[in-house]
Amino acid sequence: MPSAASAVSDSGRPVPSSLWRDGDFRGLWLGQTASQLGEHASLVVLPLFAVLTLHAGAGELGVLRAVGQAPILLLSLFVGAWVDRWRARTVMVVTDIGRTLALGAAAVAGLLGWLGLPALLVVAFAVGALSVFFDVAYQASLVRLVQRDQLVRGNSALEGGRSAAQIVGPALGGALVSLLSAAAAAASSALFFALSFLSIRRIRRRESMPEHSERPSRVWRRIHDGVRFVVRETSLRTVCLASAAFQFSFAAMMTVYLLFLPRELHLSGTAVGLALAATGPGALLGSMLAARLPGRFGHGAVLVSAAALADGVFLCVPALHGSPATTLPVLLAVNFVFGAGGQLVNVTVMAVRQAVTPDGMQGRAAATITFVGMGLTPLGSLLGGFLAQEWGLRTSLLVTAAGMMLSPLLMTLSPLARLGRILPAALGSGDGNQDTGAER
């Protein structure tokens, strides 16, 4: 089997042994990082504009967040089936154009004074839908561009870029809403998506697409094969369940959290952005640790311990009282720890998924996990708004933060916790439509 240094792509071009010497990988990294900047900025801009400018209540904020997350539930499985038959580069370029136009329209509406709650709901849904396509495509694109022994390093680099976006995006979005306007904040997000488009468009290497039969199977059959593969593969099935428990509770917690910070702790929009941005430096540390710790201590041990640390740290937030000068440093520390542990989990899980999944099933496996893991987030956001109204912010924050601990518990009780230092091999190959590769 050739080494990574001697490997060649389908187009005949050599694949460099060092990822950073590869112009196509650099284009993917820069495009994904810019996309994440736009996405993280918009995730702060729209809720803060609703709370601070439109004076939205807890229920309305829950609806806004649920609408933005609904495409995950509605589209993920279909997107996975389509991405496995399309070129990931094309999908990412088209979705970047769409998000640029959607947020550009929001900026114009803000300047004209038309950016009310109904318009925010439309923009949130459009950006959320396009982001589903982009996220599934970029997860599939790395496997098609690099060798399998470069997956951990590639994921670590990509997630490091996402970490940098988590530093700048929320802080920039919160500051622009607070100091300028929602229109300016939306325009900044649109510019990041435009930069992502320009970067990914420069990728020239022909993707190593899996072979398909001359008569492609129907989309429902491909979706069924993807779901069956994930259900039968023990590690991926556990990832789905743990992710669903975490994302549901996290969505509820974040709805309460975005109300708790400005209304209970009296933080400004800029301070809220800074608190959320602290996740970024932590995630950057988590990305660097992910390149080393799983290979030293085992993937399962790293997953369980990192998830327990990241999720458990939020249990101290409901106890915070005092002035912003007192509470903001604590919030910075909490979000830093959450970012480090959460990113360590993200990189390790993605490497496990990519390693055990055949090339022709990558998009469907990613989409199935996204569908199960994040499909309940709209309901979680609605639950968070309901609890905040009925139980108050502190009690609701404690309950939803405690719910996040179910995720590391599920991993601890599963075979996923026993994964060793070496990643398992992919189950089968090809486009994933045959029964071979559907089970271990």
Tab-separated table of C-alpha atoms in Angstrom:
chain	number	residue	atom	x	y	z
A	1	MET	CA	0.000	0.000	0.000
A	2	PRO	CA	1.562	3.348	-0.981
A	3	SER	CA	2.481	5.856	1.642
A	4	ALA	CA	0.819	9.235	1.883
A	5	ALA	CA	3.917	10.824	0.372
A	6	SER	CA	3.705	8.712	-2.781
A	7	ALA	CA	-0.075	8.693	-3.153
A	8	VAL	CA	-1.774	10.362	-6.083
A	9	SER	CA	-5.252	11.737	-6.518
A	10	ASP	CA	-7.726	10.644	-9.177
A	11	SER	CA	-6.520	13.484	-11.376
A	12	GLY	CA	-2.965	12.129	-11.265
A	13	ARG	CA	-1.584	14.905	-9.084
A	14	PRO	CA	0.608	13.839	-6.172
A	15	VAL	CA	-0.899	14.262	-2.726
A	16	PRO	CA	1.691	16.014	-0.494
A	17	SER	CA	2.631	14.200	2.696
A	18	SER	CA	2.316	17.489	4.601
A	19	LEU	CA	-1.226	18.812	4.613
A	20	TRP	CA	-0.125	22.446	4.769
A	21	ARG	CA	1.920	22.056	1.572
A	22	ASP	CA	-1.274	21.078	-0.196
A	23	GLY	CA	-2.922	24.136	-1.755
A	24	ASP	CA	-6.260	22.361	-2.074
A	25	PHE	CA	-6.318	21.468	1.626
A	26	ARG	CA	-5.387	25.058	2.489
A	27	GLY	CA	-8.299	26.232	0.346
A	28	LEU	CA	-10.668	23.861	2.169
A	29	TRP	CA	-9.314	24.989	5.555
A	30	LEU	CA	-9.614	28.691	4.768
A	31	GLY	CA	-13.088	28.276	3.253
A	32	GLN	CA	-14.382	26.223	6.166
A	33	THR	CA	-12.895	28.669	8.679
A	34	ALA	CA	-14.477	31.669	6.931
A	35	SER	CA	-17.791	29.816	6.745
A	36	GLN	CA	-17.649	29.097	10.465
A	37	LEU	CA	-16.875	32.766	11.152
A	38	GLY	CA	-20.015	33.764	9.310
A	39	GLU	CA	-22.084	31.063	10.959
A	40	HIS	CA	-20.928	31.777	14.532
A	41	ALA	CA	-21.402	35.503	14.055
A	42	SER	CA	-24.937	35.009	12.737
A	43	LEU	CA	-25.826	32.629	15.603
A	44	VAL	CA	-25.178	35.536	17.990
A	45	VAL	CA	-26.410	38.383	15.798
A	46	LEU	CA	-29.952	37.139	15.205
A	47	PRO	CA	-30.835	36.179	18.828
A	48	LEU	CA	-29.213	39.314	20.278
A	49	PHE	CA	-31.030	41.534	17.816
A	50	ALA	CA	-34.294	39.845	18.794
A	51	VAL	CA	-33.623	40.240	22.544
A	52	LEU	CA	-31.987	43.684	22.655
A	53	THR	CA	-33.688	45.506	19.765
A	54	LEU	CA	-37.049	43.789	19.274
A	55	HIS	CA	-37.395	42.983	23.010
A	56	ALA	CA	-38.353	39.394	22.229
A	57	GLY	CA	-39.555	37.291	25.148
A	58	ALA	CA	-38.351	33.828	26.114
A	59	GLY	CA	-40.965	32.103	23.959
A	60	GLU	CA	-40.181	34.209	20.890
A	61	LEU	CA	-36.452	33.600	21.277
A	62	GLY	CA	-37.120	29.876	21.550
A	63	VAL	CA	-39.146	29.999	18.321
A	64	LEU	CA	-36.392	31.934	16.522
A	65	ARG	CA	-33.730	29.420	17.516
A	66	ALA	CA	-36.029	26.484	16.690
A	67	VAL	CA	-36.725	27.841	13.194
A	68	GLY	CA	-32.999	28.175	12.530
A	69	GLN	CA	-32.411	24.599	13.689
A	70	ALA	CA	-35.436	23.023	11.992
A	71	PRO	CA	-33.607	22.338	8.677
A	72	ILE	CA	-31.397	19.850	10.521
A	73	LEU	CA	-34.458	17.735	11.248
A	74	LEU	CA	-36.131	18.300	7.889
A	75	LEU	CA	-33.212	18.020	5.468
A	76	SER	CA	-30.235	16.144	6.919
A	77	LEU	CA	-31.042	12.643	5.623
A	78	PHE	CA	-31.841	13.873	2.117
A	79	VAL	CA	-28.718	16.025	2.040
A	80	GLY	CA	-26.551	13.069	3.019
A	81	ALA	CA	-27.951	10.950	0.183
A	82	TRP	CA	-27.410	13.756	-2.337
A	83	VAL	CA	-23.906	14.703	-1.179
A	84	ASP	CA	-22.696	11.116	-1.642
A	85	ARG	CA	-23.487	11.526	-5.359
A	86	TRP	CA	-22.330	15.127	-5.831
A	87	ARG	CA	-18.945	16.783	-5.626
A	88	ALA	CA	-18.543	18.292	-2.178
A	89	ARG	CA	-16.769	21.337	-3.613
A	90	THR	CA	-19.794	22.197	-5.745
A	91	VAL	CA	-22.181	21.852	-2.808
A	92	MET	CA	-20.064	24.098	-0.588
A	93	VAL	CA	-19.667	26.793	-3.257
A	94	VAL	CA	-23.398	26.951	-4.006
A	95	THR	CA	-24.399	27.094	-0.339
A	96	ASP	CA	-21.879	29.860	0.342
A	97	ILE	CA	-23.471	31.936	-2.416
A	98	GLY	CA	-26.921	31.305	-0.948
A	99	ARG	CA	-25.921	32.316	2.584
A	100	THR	CA	-24.197	35.434	1.290
A	101	LEU	CA	-27.387	36.490	-0.477
A	102	ALA	CA	-29.645	35.672	2.501
A	103	LEU	CA	-27.631	37.673	5.022
A	104	GLY	CA	-27.008	40.428	2.493
A	105	ALA	CA	-30.774	40.755	2.119
A	106	ALA	CA	-31.075	40.883	5.935
A	107	ALA	CA	-28.541	43.719	6.021
A	108	VAL	CA	-30.525	45.687	3.435
A	109	ALA	CA	-33.769	45.023	5.327
A	110	GLY	CA	-32.133	46.292	8.515
A	111	LEU	CA	-31.023	49.500	6.834
A	112	LEU	CA	-34.557	50.058	5.546
A	113	GLY	CA	-36.115	49.329	8.940
A	114	TRP	CA	-37.848	46.152	7.762
A	115	LEU	CA	-35.901	43.657	9.893
A	116	GLY	CA	-38.646	42.581	12.292
A	117	LEU	CA	-39.178	39.187	13.873
A	118	PRO	CA	-40.911	37.649	10.799
A	119	ALA	CA	-37.946	38.634	8.608
A	120	LEU	CA	-35.518	37.220	11.184
A	121	LEU	CA	-37.390	33.902	11.096
A	122	VAL	CA	-37.087	33.721	7.297
A	123	VAL	CA	-33.368	34.537	7.361
A	124	ALA	CA	-32.685	32.086	10.184
A	125	PHE	CA	-34.419	29.249	8.321
A	126	ALA	CA	-32.646	29.993	5.022
A	127	VAL	CA	-29.191	30.198	6.597
A	128	GLY	CA	-29.881	27.067	8.648
A	129	ALA	CA	-30.979	25.082	5.590
A	130	LEU	CA	-27.939	26.064	3.543
A	131	SER	CA	-25.635	25.351	6.482
A	132	VAL	CA	-26.906	21.756	6.609
A	133	PHE	CA	-25.722	21.259	3.016
A	134	PHE	CA	-22.354	22.905	3.695
A	135	ASP	CA	-21.635	21.005	6.923
A	136	VAL	CA	-22.389	17.570	5.461
A	137	ALA	CA	-20.379	18.343	2.312
A	138	TYR	CA	-17.280	19.570	4.121
A	139	GLN	CA	-17.234	16.493	6.368
A	140	ALA	CA	-17.317	14.285	3.263
A	141	SER	CA	-14.786	16.431	1.369
A	142	LEU	CA	-11.822	15.740	3.666
A	143	VAL	CA	-12.038	11.980	3.116
A	144	ARG	CA	-12.044	12.581	-0.649
A	145	LEU	CA	-9.006	14.908	-0.539
A	146	VAL	CA	-6.552	13.262	1.904
A	147	GLN	CA	-5.271	9.807	2.780
A	148	ARG	CA	-6.898	7.929	5.681
A	149	ASP	CA	-3.732	8.123	7.781
A	150	GLN	CA	-4.041	11.924	7.539
A	151	LEU	CA	-7.639	12.087	8.806
A	152	VAL	CA	-6.840	12.899	12.440
A	153	ARG	CA	-4.375	15.635	11.450
A	154	GLY	CA	-6.760	16.970	8.827
A	155	ASN	CA	-9.699	17.047	11.222
A	156	SER	CA	-7.508	18.642	13.883
A	157	ALA	CA	-6.510	21.409	11.469
A	158	LEU	CA	-10.074	21.997	10.275
A	159	GLU	CA	-11.422	22.032	13.801
A	160	GLY	CA	-8.608	24.390	14.785
A	161	GLY	CA	-9.892	26.792	12.156
A	162	ARG	CA	-13.383	26.377	13.552
A	163	SER	CA	-11.963	27.195	16.968
A	164	ALA	CA	-10.490	30.432	15.648
A	165	ALA	CA	-13.908	31.238	14.190
A	166	GLN	CA	-15.480	30.650	17.595
A	167	ILE	CA	-13.106	33.236	19.042
A	168	VAL	CA	-13.797	35.981	16.520
A	169	GLY	CA	-17.355	35.243	15.350
A	170	PRO	CA	-19.392	35.652	18.559
A	171	ALA	CA	-17.315	38.591	19.802
A	172	LEU	CA	-17.596	40.368	16.460
A	173	GLY	CA	-21.315	39.659	16.141
A	174	GLY	CA	-22.092	40.821	19.688
A	175	ALA	CA	-19.968	43.957	19.345
A	176	LEU	CA	-21.507	44.973	16.016
A	177	VAL	CA	-25.062	44.519	17.291
A	178	SER	CA	-24.231	46.498	20.433
A	179	LEU	CA	-22.132	49.275	18.867
A	180	LEU	CA	-23.538	49.615	15.355
A	181	SER	CA	-26.622	47.768	14.170
A	182	ALA	CA	-27.966	44.352	13.265
A	183	ALA	CA	-27.632	45.364	9.615
A	184	ALA	CA	-23.875	45.861	9.989
A	185	ALA	CA	-23.570	42.576	11.868
A	186	ALA	CA	-25.510	40.689	9.185
A	187	ALA	CA	-23.353	42.278	6.490
A	188	SER	CA	-20.180	41.069	8.227
A	189	SER	CA	-21.499	37.497	8.234
A	190	ALA	CA	-22.342	37.774	4.540
A	191	LEU	CA	-18.767	38.871	3.799
A	192	PHE	CA	-17.363	35.813	5.578
A	193	PHE	CA	-19.530	33.495	3.474
A	194	ALA	CA	-18.334	35.308	0.344
A	195	LEU	CA	-14.717	34.701	1.427
A	196	SER	CA	-15.524	31.036	1.969
A	197	PHE	CA	-16.916	30.841	-1.571
A	198	LEU	CA	-13.764	32.381	-3.057
A	199	SER	CA	-11.480	30.022	-1.119
A	200	ILE	CA	-13.290	26.753	-1.806
A	201	ARG	CA	-13.742	27.687	-5.455
A	202	ARG	CA	-9.933	27.536	-5.803
A	203	ILE	CA	-9.791	23.802	-4.980
A	204	ARG	CA	-8.588	22.136	-8.167
A	205	ARG	CA	-7.989	18.510	-7.204
A	206	ARG	CA	-10.523	16.111	-8.561
A	207	GLU	CA	-12.291	14.433	-5.658
A	208	SER	CA	-11.821	10.686	-5.245
A	209	MET	CA	-15.503	9.956	-5.742
A	210	PRO	CA	-16.660	6.378	-5.093
A	211	GLU	CA	-17.894	4.395	-8.070
A	212	HIS	CA	-21.653	4.208	-8.567
A	213	SER	CA	-23.782	1.897	-10.602
A	214	GLU	CA	-24.995	3.174	-13.968
A	215	ARG	CA	-28.546	3.212	-12.660
A	216	PRO	CA	-28.464	5.059	-9.324
A	217	SER	CA	-30.729	3.821	-6.597
A	218	ARG	CA	-33.613	5.945	-5.435
A	219	VAL	CA	-32.982	8.538	-2.774
A	220	TRP	CA	-35.113	6.709	-0.201
A	221	ARG	CA	-33.080	3.536	-0.730
A	222	ARG	CA	-29.828	5.434	-0.230
A	223	ILE	CA	-31.196	7.073	2.912
A	224	HIS	CA	-32.295	3.666	4.209
A	225	ASP	CA	-28.838	2.197	3.567
A	226	GLY	CA	-27.187	5.083	5.414
A	227	VAL	CA	-29.470	4.775	8.429
A	228	ARG	CA	-29.047	0.997	8.525
A	229	PHE	CA	-25.272	1.295	8.412
A	230	VAL	CA	-25.196	3.711	11.361
A	231	VAL	CA	-27.686	1.650	13.382
A	232	ARG	CA	-25.723	-1.568	12.925
A	233	GLU	CA	-22.287	-0.050	13.622
A	234	THR	CA	-21.985	0.042	17.419
A	235	SER	CA	-19.689	3.061	17.675
A	236	LEU	CA	-21.799	5.195	15.360
A	237	ARG	CA	-25.041	4.157	17.034
A	238	THR	CA	-23.649	5.274	20.394
A	239	VAL	CA	-22.450	8.549	18.898
A	240	CYS	CA	-26.003	9.176	17.658
A	241	LEU	CA	-27.597	8.573	21.054
A	242	ALA	CA	-25.027	10.561	23.021
A	243	SER	CA	-25.172	13.413	20.528
A	244	ALA	CA	-28.975	13.512	20.648
A	245	ALA	CA	-28.958	13.712	24.451
A	246	PHE	CA	-26.352	16.467	24.426
A	247	GLN	CA	-27.760	18.570	21.582
A	248	PHE	CA	-31.334	18.500	22.923
A	249	SER	CA	-30.218	19.631	26.383
A	250	PHE	CA	-27.667	22.080	24.985
A	251	ALA	CA	-30.278	23.751	22.757
A	252	ALA	CA	-32.573	24.192	25.760
A	253	MET	CA	-29.698	25.440	27.906
A	254	MET	CA	-28.499	27.961	25.303
A	255	THR	CA	-31.969	29.469	24.936
A	256	VAL	CA	-32.027	30.098	28.689
A	257	TYR	CA	-28.352	31.127	28.691
A	258	LEU	CA	-28.876	33.865	26.078
A	259	LEU	CA	-31.607	35.316	28.291
A	260	PHE	CA	-29.746	34.730	31.576
A	261	LEU	CA	-26.631	36.691	30.595
A	262	PRO	CA	-28.232	40.043	29.658
A	263	ARG	CA	-31.283	39.931	31.965
A	264	GLU	CA	-30.078	38.196	35.129
A	265	LEU	CA	-26.363	39.096	35.052
A	266	HIS	CA	-26.924	42.421	33.232
A	267	LEU	CA	-24.222	41.879	30.596
A	268	SER	CA	-24.106	44.103	27.521
A	269	GLY	CA	-24.204	42.704	24.003
A	270	THR	CA	-20.425	43.109	23.754
A	271	ALA	CA	-19.897	41.261	27.047
A	272	VAL	CA	-22.209	38.456	25.937
A	273	GLY	CA	-20.208	38.142	22.720
A	274	LEU	CA	-16.932	38.016	24.655
A	275	ALA	CA	-18.260	35.365	27.033
A	276	LEU	CA	-19.358	33.169	24.143
A	277	ALA	CA	-16.125	33.853	22.258
A	278	ALA	CA	-14.112	32.315	25.105
A	279	THR	CA	-15.238	28.968	23.707
A	280	GLY	CA	-12.896	29.623	20.783
A	281	PRO	CA	-9.514	29.647	22.574
A	282	GLY	CA	-10.631	26.582	24.501
A	283	ALA	CA	-11.613	24.848	21.271
A	284	LEU	CA	-8.245	25.742	19.770
A	285	LEU	CA	-6.562	23.995	22.694
A	286	GLY	CA	-8.943	21.065	22.290
A	287	SER	CA	-8.005	20.736	18.607
A	288	MET	CA	-4.302	20.560	19.452
A	289	LEU	CA	-4.901	18.017	22.197
A	290	ALA	CA	-7.020	15.916	19.827
A	291	ALA	CA	-3.985	15.341	17.625
A	292	ARG	CA	-2.132	13.685	20.548
A	293	LEU	CA	-4.308	12.459	23.406
A	294	PRO	CA	-6.393	9.748	21.620
A	295	GLY	CA	-3.240	8.097	20.337
A	296	ARG	CA	-1.746	8.102	23.821
A	297	PHE	CA	-4.665	7.290	26.120
A	298	GLY	CA	-7.174	5.715	23.740
A	299	HIS	CA	-10.077	7.244	21.844
A	300	GLY	CA	-12.731	5.964	24.230
A	301	ALA	CA	-11.096	7.280	27.406
A	302	VAL	CA	-10.584	10.694	25.816
A	303	LEU	CA	-14.188	10.883	24.608
A	304	VAL	CA	-15.748	10.078	27.982
A	305	SER	CA	-13.500	12.253	30.131
A	306	ALA	CA	-13.609	15.254	27.788
A	307	ALA	CA	-17.402	15.091	27.471
A	308	ALA	CA	-17.875	14.874	31.248
A	309	LEU	CA	-15.598	17.886	31.821
A	310	ALA	CA	-17.105	20.029	29.058
A	311	ASP	CA	-20.732	19.360	29.949
A	312	GLY	CA	-20.317	19.421	33.715
A	313	VAL	CA	-18.692	22.856	33.867
A	314	PHE	CA	-22.001	24.600	33.089
A	315	LEU	CA	-23.507	23.349	36.346
A	316	CYS	CA	-21.783	26.207	38.183
A	317	VAL	CA	-23.289	28.994	36.033
A	318	PRO	CA	-26.738	29.182	37.760
A	319	ALA	CA	-24.977	30.038	41.050
A	320	LEU	CA	-23.408	33.228	39.642
A	321	HIS	CA	-24.401	36.572	41.186
A	322	GLY	CA	-22.873	40.011	41.234
A	323	SER	CA	-21.706	42.701	38.850
A	324	PRO	CA	-20.400	42.029	35.311
A	325	ALA	CA	-16.874	42.684	36.597
A	326	THR	CA	-17.274	39.668	38.883
A	327	THR	CA	-19.274	37.298	36.714
A	328	LEU	CA	-17.628	37.866	33.317
A	329	PRO	CA	-14.234	36.299	34.275
A	330	VAL	CA	-16.046	33.205	35.587
A	331	LEU	CA	-18.073	32.948	32.384
A	332	LEU	CA	-14.889	33.264	30.331
A	333	ALA	CA	-13.368	30.353	32.251
A	334	VAL	CA	-16.532	28.222	31.935
A	335	ASN	CA	-16.754	28.738	28.186
A	336	PHE	CA	-13.021	28.101	27.773
A	337	VAL	CA	-13.273	24.719	29.501
A	338	PHE	CA	-16.428	23.882	27.560
A	339	GLY	CA	-14.692	24.752	24.285
A	340	ALA	CA	-11.607	22.668	25.054
A	341	GLY	CA	-13.489	19.548	26.126
A	342	GLY	CA	-16.174	19.881	23.481
A	343	GLN	CA	-13.675	20.280	20.651
A	344	LEU	CA	-11.679	17.303	21.865
A	345	VAL	CA	-14.882	15.272	21.656
A	346	ASN	CA	-15.795	16.674	18.223
A	347	VAL	CA	-12.446	15.903	16.583
A	348	THR	CA	-12.219	12.419	18.093
A	349	VAL	CA	-15.787	11.500	17.144
A	350	MET	CA	-15.308	12.735	13.588
A	351	ALA	CA	-12.116	10.707	13.189
A	352	VAL	CA	-13.877	7.580	14.500
A	353	ARG	CA	-16.812	8.096	12.140
A	354	GLN	CA	-14.625	8.681	9.105
A	355	ALA	CA	-12.406	5.699	9.908
A	356	VAL	CA	-15.201	3.125	10.239
A	357	THR	CA	-17.272	4.407	7.301
A	358	PRO	CA	-16.697	3.407	3.639
A	359	ASP	CA	-16.023	6.265	1.224
A	360	GLY	CA	-19.360	5.842	-0.527
A	361	MET	CA	-21.239	6.136	2.747
A	362	GLN	CA	-19.471	9.191	4.218
A	363	GLY	CA	-22.159	11.757	3.386
A	364	ARG	CA	-25.026	9.545	4.524
A	365	ALA	CA	-23.282	8.521	7.748
A	366	ALA	CA	-22.541	12.166	8.599
A	367	ALA	CA	-26.089	13.210	7.733
A	368	THR	CA	-27.674	10.363	9.727
A	369	ILE	CA	-25.648	11.286	12.809
A	370	THR	CA	-26.524	14.951	12.289
A	371	PHE	CA	-30.207	14.084	11.878
A	372	VAL	CA	-30.388	11.960	15.011
A	373	GLY	CA	-27.952	14.048	17.036
A	374	MET	CA	-29.276	17.506	16.193
A	375	GLY	CA	-32.763	16.789	14.908
A	376	LEU	CA	-34.251	17.406	18.347
A	377	THR	CA	-32.573	20.795	18.797
A	378	PRO	CA	-35.656	22.760	17.657
A	379	LEU	CA	-37.671	21.023	20.381
A	380	GLY	CA	-34.875	21.689	22.856
A	381	SER	CA	-34.923	25.392	22.029
A	382	LEU	CA	-38.690	25.506	22.469
A	383	LEU	CA	-38.385	23.644	25.775
A	384	GLY	CA	-35.774	26.131	26.972
A	385	GLY	CA	-38.076	29.044	26.220
A	386	PHE	CA	-40.987	27.320	27.976
A	387	LEU	CA	-38.947	26.481	31.082
A	388	ALA	CA	-37.584	30.024	31.280
A	389	GLN	CA	-41.124	31.380	31.290
A	390	GLU	CA	-42.539	28.878	33.776
A	391	TRP	CA	-39.647	28.113	36.141
A	392	GLY	CA	-37.434	31.192	35.977
A	393	LEU	CA	-33.977	31.569	34.486
A	394	ARG	CA	-31.784	30.116	37.268
A	395	THR	CA	-33.799	26.952	37.831
A	396	SER	CA	-34.190	26.358	34.101
A	397	LEU	CA	-30.465	26.834	33.522
A	398	LEU	CA	-29.606	24.294	36.227
A	399	VAL	CA	-32.062	21.684	34.911
A	400	THR	CA	-30.962	21.988	31.284
A	401	ALA	CA	-27.257	21.974	32.205
A	402	ALA	CA	-27.799	18.792	34.242
A	403	GLY	CA	-29.474	17.208	31.209
A	404	MET	CA	-26.248	17.601	29.228
A	405	MET	CA	-24.549	15.092	31.547
A	406	LEU	CA	-26.608	12.277	30.038
A	407	SER	CA	-24.274	12.313	27.008
A	408	PRO	CA	-21.042	11.227	28.766
A	409	LEU	CA	-23.079	8.742	30.791
A	410	LEU	CA	-24.317	7.029	27.620
A	411	MET	CA	-20.781	6.869	26.234
A	412	THR	CA	-19.455	5.408	29.483
A	413	LEU	CA	-21.988	2.564	29.355
A	414	SER	CA	-21.230	1.683	25.717
A	415	PRO	CA	-18.409	-0.053	23.785
A	416	LEU	CA	-17.405	3.399	22.505
A	417	ALA	CA	-15.710	4.010	25.869
A	418	ARG	CA	-13.442	0.994	25.226
A	419	LEU	CA	-12.009	2.181	21.896
A	420	GLY	CA	-8.235	1.964	21.990
A	421	ARG	CA	-5.404	4.008	20.565
A	422	ILE	CA	-5.764	2.612	17.031
A	423	LEU	CA	-8.846	3.542	15.021
A	424	PRO	CA	-10.887	0.608	13.634
A	425	ALA	CA	-10.945	0.014	9.903
A	426	ALA	CA	-13.744	0.983	7.530
A	427	LEU	CA	-16.511	-1.567	7.067
A	428	GLY	CA	-16.543	-2.357	3.373
A	429	SER	CA	-16.183	0.086	0.496
A	430	GLY	CA	-17.973	1.387	-2.539
A	431	ASP	CA	-21.120	3.478	-2.690
A	432	GLY	CA	-22.680	1.722	0.258
A	433	ASN	CA	-25.736	0.445	-1.586
A	434	GLN	CA	-24.897	-3.216	-1.111
A	435	ASP	CA	-25.295	-5.158	2.084
A	436	THR	CA	-21.526	-5.616	2.340
A	437	GLY	CA	-20.361	-2.784	4.516
A	438	ALA	CA	-23.718	-2.380	6.202
A	439	GLU	CA	-22.647	-4.314	9.264
A	440	ARG	CA	-19.496	-5.398	10.993
